[in-house]
Tab-separated table of C-alpha atoms in Angstrom:
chain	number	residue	atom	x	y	z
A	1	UNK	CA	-55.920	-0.681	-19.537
A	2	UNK	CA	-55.125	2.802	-19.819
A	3	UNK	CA	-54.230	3.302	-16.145
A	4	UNK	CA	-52.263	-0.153	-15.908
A	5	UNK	CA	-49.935	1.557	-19.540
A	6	UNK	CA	-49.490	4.829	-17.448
A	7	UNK	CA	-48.057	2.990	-14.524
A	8	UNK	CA	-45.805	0.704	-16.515
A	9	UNK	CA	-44.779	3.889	-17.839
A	10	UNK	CA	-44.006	5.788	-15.082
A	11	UNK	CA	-42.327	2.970	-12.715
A	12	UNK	CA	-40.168	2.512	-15.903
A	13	UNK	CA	-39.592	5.765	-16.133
A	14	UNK	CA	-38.576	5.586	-12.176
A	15	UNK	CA	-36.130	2.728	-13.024
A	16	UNK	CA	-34.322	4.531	-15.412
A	17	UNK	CA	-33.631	7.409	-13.103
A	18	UNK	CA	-32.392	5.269	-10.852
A	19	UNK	CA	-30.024	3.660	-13.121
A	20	UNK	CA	-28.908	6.692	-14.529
A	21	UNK	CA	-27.709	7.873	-11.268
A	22	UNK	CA	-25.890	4.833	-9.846
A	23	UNK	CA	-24.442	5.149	-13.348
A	24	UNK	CA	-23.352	9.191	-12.728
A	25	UNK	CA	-22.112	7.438	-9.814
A	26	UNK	CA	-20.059	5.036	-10.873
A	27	UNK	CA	-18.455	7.598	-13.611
A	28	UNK	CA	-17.957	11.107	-11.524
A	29	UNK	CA	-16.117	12.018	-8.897
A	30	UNK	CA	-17.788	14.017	-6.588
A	31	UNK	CA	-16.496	17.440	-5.548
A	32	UNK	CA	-15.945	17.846	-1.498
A	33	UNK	CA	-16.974	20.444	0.418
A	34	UNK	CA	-18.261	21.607	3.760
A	35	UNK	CA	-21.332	20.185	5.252
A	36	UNK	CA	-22.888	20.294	8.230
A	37	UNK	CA	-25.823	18.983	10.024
A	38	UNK	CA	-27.527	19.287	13.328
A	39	UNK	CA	-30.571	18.277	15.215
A	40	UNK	CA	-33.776	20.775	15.975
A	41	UNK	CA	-35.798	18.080	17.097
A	42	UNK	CA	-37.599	14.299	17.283
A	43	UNK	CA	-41.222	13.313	16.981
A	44	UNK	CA	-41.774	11.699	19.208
A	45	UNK	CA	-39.220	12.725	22.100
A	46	UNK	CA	-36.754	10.336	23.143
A	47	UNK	CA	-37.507	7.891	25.239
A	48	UNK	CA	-40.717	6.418	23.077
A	49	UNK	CA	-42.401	3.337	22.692
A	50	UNK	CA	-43.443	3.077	19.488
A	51	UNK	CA	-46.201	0.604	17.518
A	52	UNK	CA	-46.213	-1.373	14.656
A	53	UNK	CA	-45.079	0.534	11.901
A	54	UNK	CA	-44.598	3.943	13.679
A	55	UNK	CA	-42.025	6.495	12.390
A	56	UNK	CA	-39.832	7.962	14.543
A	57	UNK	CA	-38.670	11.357	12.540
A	58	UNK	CA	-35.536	13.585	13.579
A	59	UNK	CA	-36.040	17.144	12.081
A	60	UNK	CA	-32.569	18.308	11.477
A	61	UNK	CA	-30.922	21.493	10.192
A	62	UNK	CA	-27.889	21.487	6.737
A	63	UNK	CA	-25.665	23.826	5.901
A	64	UNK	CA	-24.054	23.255	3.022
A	65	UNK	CA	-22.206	24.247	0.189
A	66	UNK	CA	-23.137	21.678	-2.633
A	67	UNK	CA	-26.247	19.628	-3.288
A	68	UNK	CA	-26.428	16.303	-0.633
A	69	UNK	CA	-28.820	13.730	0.365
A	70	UNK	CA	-29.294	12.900	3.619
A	71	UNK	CA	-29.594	9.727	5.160
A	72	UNK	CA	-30.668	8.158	8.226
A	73	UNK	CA	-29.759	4.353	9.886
A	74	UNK	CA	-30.557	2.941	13.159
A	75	UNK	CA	-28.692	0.954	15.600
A	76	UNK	CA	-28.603	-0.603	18.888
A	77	UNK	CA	-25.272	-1.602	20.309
A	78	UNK	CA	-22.485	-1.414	17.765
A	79	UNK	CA	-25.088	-3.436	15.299
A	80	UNK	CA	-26.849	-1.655	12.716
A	81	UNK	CA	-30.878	-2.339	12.777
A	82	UNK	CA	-32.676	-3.078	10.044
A	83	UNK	CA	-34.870	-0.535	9.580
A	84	UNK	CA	-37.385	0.943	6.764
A	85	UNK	CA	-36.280	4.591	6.563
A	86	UNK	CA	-37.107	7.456	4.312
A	87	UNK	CA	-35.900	8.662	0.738
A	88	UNK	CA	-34.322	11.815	-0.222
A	89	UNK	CA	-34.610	14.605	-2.044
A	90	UNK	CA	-31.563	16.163	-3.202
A	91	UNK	CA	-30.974	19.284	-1.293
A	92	UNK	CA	-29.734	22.289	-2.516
A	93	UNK	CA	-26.353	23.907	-1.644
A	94	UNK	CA	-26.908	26.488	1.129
A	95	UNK	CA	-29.068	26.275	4.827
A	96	UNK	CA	-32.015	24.309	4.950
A	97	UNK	CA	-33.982	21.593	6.912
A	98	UNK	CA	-34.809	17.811	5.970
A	99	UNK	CA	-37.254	14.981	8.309
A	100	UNK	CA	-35.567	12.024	8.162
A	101	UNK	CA	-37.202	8.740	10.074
A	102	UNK	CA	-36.742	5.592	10.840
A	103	UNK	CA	-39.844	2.713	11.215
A	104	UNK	CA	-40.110	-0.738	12.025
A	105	UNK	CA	-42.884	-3.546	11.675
A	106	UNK	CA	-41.576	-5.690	14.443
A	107	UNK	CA	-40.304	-5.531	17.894
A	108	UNK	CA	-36.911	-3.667	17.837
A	109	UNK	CA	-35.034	-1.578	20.236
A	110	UNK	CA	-32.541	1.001	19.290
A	111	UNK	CA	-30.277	3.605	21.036
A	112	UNK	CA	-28.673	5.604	18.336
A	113	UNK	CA	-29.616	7.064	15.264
A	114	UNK	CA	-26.877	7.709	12.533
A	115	UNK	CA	-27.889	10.642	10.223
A	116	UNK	CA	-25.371	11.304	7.384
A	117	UNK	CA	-24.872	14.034	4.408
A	118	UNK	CA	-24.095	12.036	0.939
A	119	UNK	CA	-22.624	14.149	-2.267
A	120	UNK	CA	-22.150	11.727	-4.815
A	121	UNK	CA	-22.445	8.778	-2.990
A	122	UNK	CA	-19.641	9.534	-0.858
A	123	UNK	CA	-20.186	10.653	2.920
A	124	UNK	CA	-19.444	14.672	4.048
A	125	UNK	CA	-20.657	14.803	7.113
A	126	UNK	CA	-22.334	12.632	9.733
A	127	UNK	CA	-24.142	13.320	13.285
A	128	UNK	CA	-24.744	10.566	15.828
A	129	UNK	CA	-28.013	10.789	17.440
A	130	UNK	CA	-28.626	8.832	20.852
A	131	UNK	CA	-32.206	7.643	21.494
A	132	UNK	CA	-33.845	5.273	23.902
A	133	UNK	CA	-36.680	3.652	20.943
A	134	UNK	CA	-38.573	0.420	21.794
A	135	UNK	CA	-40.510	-0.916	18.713
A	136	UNK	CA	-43.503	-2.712	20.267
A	137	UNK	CA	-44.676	-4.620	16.642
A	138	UNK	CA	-48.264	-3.836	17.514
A	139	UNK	CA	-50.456	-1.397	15.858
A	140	UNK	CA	-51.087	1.913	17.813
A	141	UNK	CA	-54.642	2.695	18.008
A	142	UNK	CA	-55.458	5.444	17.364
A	143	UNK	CA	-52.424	6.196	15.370
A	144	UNK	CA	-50.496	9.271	16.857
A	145	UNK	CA	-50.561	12.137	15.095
A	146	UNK	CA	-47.462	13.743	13.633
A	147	UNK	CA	-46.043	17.058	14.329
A	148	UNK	CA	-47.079	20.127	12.398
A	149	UNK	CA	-43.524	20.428	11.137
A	150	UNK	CA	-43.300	16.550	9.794
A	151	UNK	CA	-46.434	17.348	7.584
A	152	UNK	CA	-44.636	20.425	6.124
A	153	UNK	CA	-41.300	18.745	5.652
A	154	UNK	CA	-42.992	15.491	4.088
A	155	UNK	CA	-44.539	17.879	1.407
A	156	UNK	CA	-41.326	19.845	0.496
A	157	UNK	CA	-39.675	16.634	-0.147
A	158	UNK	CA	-42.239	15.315	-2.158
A	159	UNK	CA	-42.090	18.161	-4.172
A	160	UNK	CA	-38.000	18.225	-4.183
A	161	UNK	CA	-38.391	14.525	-5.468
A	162	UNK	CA	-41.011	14.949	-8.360
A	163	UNK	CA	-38.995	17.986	-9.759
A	164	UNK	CA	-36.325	16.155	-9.682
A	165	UNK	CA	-37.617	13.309	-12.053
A	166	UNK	CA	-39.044	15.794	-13.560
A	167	UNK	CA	-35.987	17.692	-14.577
A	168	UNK	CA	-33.842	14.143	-15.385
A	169	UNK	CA	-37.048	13.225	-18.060
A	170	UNK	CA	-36.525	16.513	-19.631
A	171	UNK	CA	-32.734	16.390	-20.105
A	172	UNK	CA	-30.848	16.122	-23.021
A	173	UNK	CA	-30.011	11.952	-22.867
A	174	UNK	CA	-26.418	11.263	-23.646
A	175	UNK	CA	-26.006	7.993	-26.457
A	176	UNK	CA	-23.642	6.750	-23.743
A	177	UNK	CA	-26.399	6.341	-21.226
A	178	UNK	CA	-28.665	4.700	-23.773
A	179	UNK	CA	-26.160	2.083	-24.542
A	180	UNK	CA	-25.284	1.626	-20.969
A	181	UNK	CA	-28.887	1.370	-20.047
A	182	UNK	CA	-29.842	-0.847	-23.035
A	183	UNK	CA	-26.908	-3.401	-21.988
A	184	UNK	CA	-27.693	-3.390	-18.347
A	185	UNK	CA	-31.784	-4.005	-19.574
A	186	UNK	CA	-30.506	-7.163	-21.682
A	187	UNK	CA	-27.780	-8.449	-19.207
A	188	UNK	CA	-29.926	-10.489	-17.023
A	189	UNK	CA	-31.971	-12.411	-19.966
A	190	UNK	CA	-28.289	-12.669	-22.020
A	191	UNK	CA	-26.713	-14.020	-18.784
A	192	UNK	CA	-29.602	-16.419	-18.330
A	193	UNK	CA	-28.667	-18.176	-22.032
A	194	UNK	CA	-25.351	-18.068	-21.379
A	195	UNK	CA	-25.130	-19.863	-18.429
A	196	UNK	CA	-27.751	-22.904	-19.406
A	197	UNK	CA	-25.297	-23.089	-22.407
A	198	UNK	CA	-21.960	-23.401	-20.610
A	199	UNK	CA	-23.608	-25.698	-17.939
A	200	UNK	CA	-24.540	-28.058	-20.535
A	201	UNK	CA	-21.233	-27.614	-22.461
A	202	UNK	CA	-18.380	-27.412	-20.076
A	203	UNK	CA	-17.351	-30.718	-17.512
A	204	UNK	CA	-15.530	-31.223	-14.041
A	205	UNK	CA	-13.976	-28.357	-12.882
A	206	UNK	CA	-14.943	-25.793	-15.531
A	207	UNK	CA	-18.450	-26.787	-14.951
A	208	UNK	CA	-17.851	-26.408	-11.223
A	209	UNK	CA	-16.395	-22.964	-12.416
A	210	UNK	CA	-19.357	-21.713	-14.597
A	211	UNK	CA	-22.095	-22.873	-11.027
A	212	UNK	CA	-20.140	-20.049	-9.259
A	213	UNK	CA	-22.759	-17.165	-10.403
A	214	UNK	CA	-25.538	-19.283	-9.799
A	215	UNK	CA	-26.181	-19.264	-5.874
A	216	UNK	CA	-25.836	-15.238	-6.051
A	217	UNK	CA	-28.081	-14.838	-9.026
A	218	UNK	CA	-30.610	-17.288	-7.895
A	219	UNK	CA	-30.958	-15.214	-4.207
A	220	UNK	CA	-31.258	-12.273	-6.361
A	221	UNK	CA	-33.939	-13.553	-8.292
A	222	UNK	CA	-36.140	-14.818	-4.863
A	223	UNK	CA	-35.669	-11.316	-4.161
A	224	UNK	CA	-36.781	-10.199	-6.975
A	225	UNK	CA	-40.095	-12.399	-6.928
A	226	UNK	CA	-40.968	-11.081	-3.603
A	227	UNK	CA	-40.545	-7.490	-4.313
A	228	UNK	CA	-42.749	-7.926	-7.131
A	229	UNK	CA	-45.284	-9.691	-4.814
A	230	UNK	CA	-44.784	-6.473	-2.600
A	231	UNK	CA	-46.346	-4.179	-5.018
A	232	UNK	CA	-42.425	-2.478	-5.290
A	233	UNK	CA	-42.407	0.164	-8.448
A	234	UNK	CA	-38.621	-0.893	-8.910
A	235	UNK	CA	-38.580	-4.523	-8.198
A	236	UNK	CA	-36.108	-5.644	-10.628
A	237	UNK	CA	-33.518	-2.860	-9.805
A	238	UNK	CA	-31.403	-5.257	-7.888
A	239	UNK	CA	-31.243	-8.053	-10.832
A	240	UNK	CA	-30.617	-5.403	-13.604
A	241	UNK	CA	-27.414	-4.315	-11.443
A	242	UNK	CA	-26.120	-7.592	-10.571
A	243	UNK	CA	-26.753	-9.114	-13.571
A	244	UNK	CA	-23.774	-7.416	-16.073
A	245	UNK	CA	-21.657	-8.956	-13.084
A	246	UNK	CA	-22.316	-12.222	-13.464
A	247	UNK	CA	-22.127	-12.343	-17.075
A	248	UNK	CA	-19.192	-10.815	-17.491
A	249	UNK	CA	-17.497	-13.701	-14.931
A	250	UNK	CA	-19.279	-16.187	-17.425
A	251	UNK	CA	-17.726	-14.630	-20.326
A	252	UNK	CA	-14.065	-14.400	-19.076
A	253	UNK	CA	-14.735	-17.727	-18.080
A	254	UNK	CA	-15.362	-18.439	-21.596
A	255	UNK	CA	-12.584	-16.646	-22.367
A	256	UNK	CA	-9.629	-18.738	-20.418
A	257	UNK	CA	-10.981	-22.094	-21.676
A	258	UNK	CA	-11.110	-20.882	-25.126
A	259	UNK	CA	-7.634	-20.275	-24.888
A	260	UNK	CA	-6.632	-23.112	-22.506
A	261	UNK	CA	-7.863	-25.898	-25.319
A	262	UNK	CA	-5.766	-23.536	-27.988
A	263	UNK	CA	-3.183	-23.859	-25.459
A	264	UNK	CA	-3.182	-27.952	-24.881
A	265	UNK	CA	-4.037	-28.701	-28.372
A	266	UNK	CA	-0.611	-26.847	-29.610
């Protein structure tokens, strides 16, 4: 019981850090600057055929002059690939390295990997990488072993990423991040209400009207359901953030028939 209340803590602790910095985000403008990346090397060389679940990691080289993340997507054609790929740090302003990688459970073939530089959620810099990758979908046995440098890289960013939660927990909390956490927490069960109520009061076309959040919301909740099945830490990020969305349609919906019946009834 113990173990099971630390967890809860800490993946809710996890979900607030992530909401508080798609909020930062969505309020701050981020401050451009130079940034540049390059490639050292891959692991494994291009071309590969990889196995189920394989990484393929780029070790690349930053300079820059304000904190990024860097990013990584796959593509094969002019169509991205959907790919699992790795989380990062934040990197400090100044020269350093990063392993980004790209895996994949299924059979997939790509020839270019996009790498890009993010300050603030908005792109500085961006290298194309071209590859010849065939994803297989079965499991490599033995599995290959990585590269010395992937093993060292992997542990710097683990460490970049815990001091970074660790430094957001021990911040002073602003009251307008509690209130804007608290609403986007109570959005989804308020919007729930909300829309059995106007369903049941509103008729022809305003009922058609108030169904318009419904096909959205009800895809975001399957996905929801399955990342929980997954295990994910974070599994309702995606319905806390969509949810403030739909009700605020449902309550300026509310809105313009309130005052269309004050309207025809004068």
């Amino acid at each position: 019981m113990c173990h099971e209340a630390s967890t809860r803590r800490r993946s809710f602790a996890l979900l607030r850090w992530i909401l508080s910095l798609v909020l930062l985000a969505w309020l701050h403008e981020p401050a451009l600057g130079a940034v540049q990346l390059h490639v050292i090397e891959t692991d494994p060389p291009s071309p590969s055929s990889l196995g189920h679940w394989e990484e393929f990691h780029v070790h690349l080289g930053y300079e820059t002059d304000q904190a990024i993340h860097i990013y990584v997507e796959a593509f094969h054609g002019h169509s991205r690939v959907s790919s699992f790929t790795s989380a990062s740090p934040l990197y400090p302003a100044g020269r350093g390295e990063a392993d980004v990688w790209v895996a994949h459970d299924k059979p997939a073939q790509v020839d270019r990997i996009v790498a890009r530089a993010d300050a603030r959620n908005t792109r500085q810099a961006q290298i194309d990488i071209p590859v010849q990758l065939t994803w297989t979908g079965i499991r490599q046995t033995p599995p290959r072993q990585p590269a010395a440098w992937i093993e060292r890289l992997r542990a710097e960013n683990a460490s970049r990423l815990n001091a970074e939660l660790e430094a957001h927990r021990n911040r002073p909390e602003p009251w307008w991040e509690n209130v804007l956490f608290f609403l986007m927490m109570w959005a989804g069960p308020v919007y729930v209400i909300m829309q059995i109520r106007l369903l049941r009061r509103y008729r022809d076309g305003w009922r058609y009207a108030a169904l318009v959040p419904v096909i959205p919301m009800v895809g975001v909740l399957i996905y929801t359901v399955y990342a929980f099945q997954a295990g994910s830490n974070i599994f309702p990020l995606v319905l806390i953030l969509t949810s403030p969305f739909a009700l605020v349609y449902l309550l300026g919906l509310m809105t313009v028939h309130r005052v269309a019946l004050r309207t025809s009834s004068t």
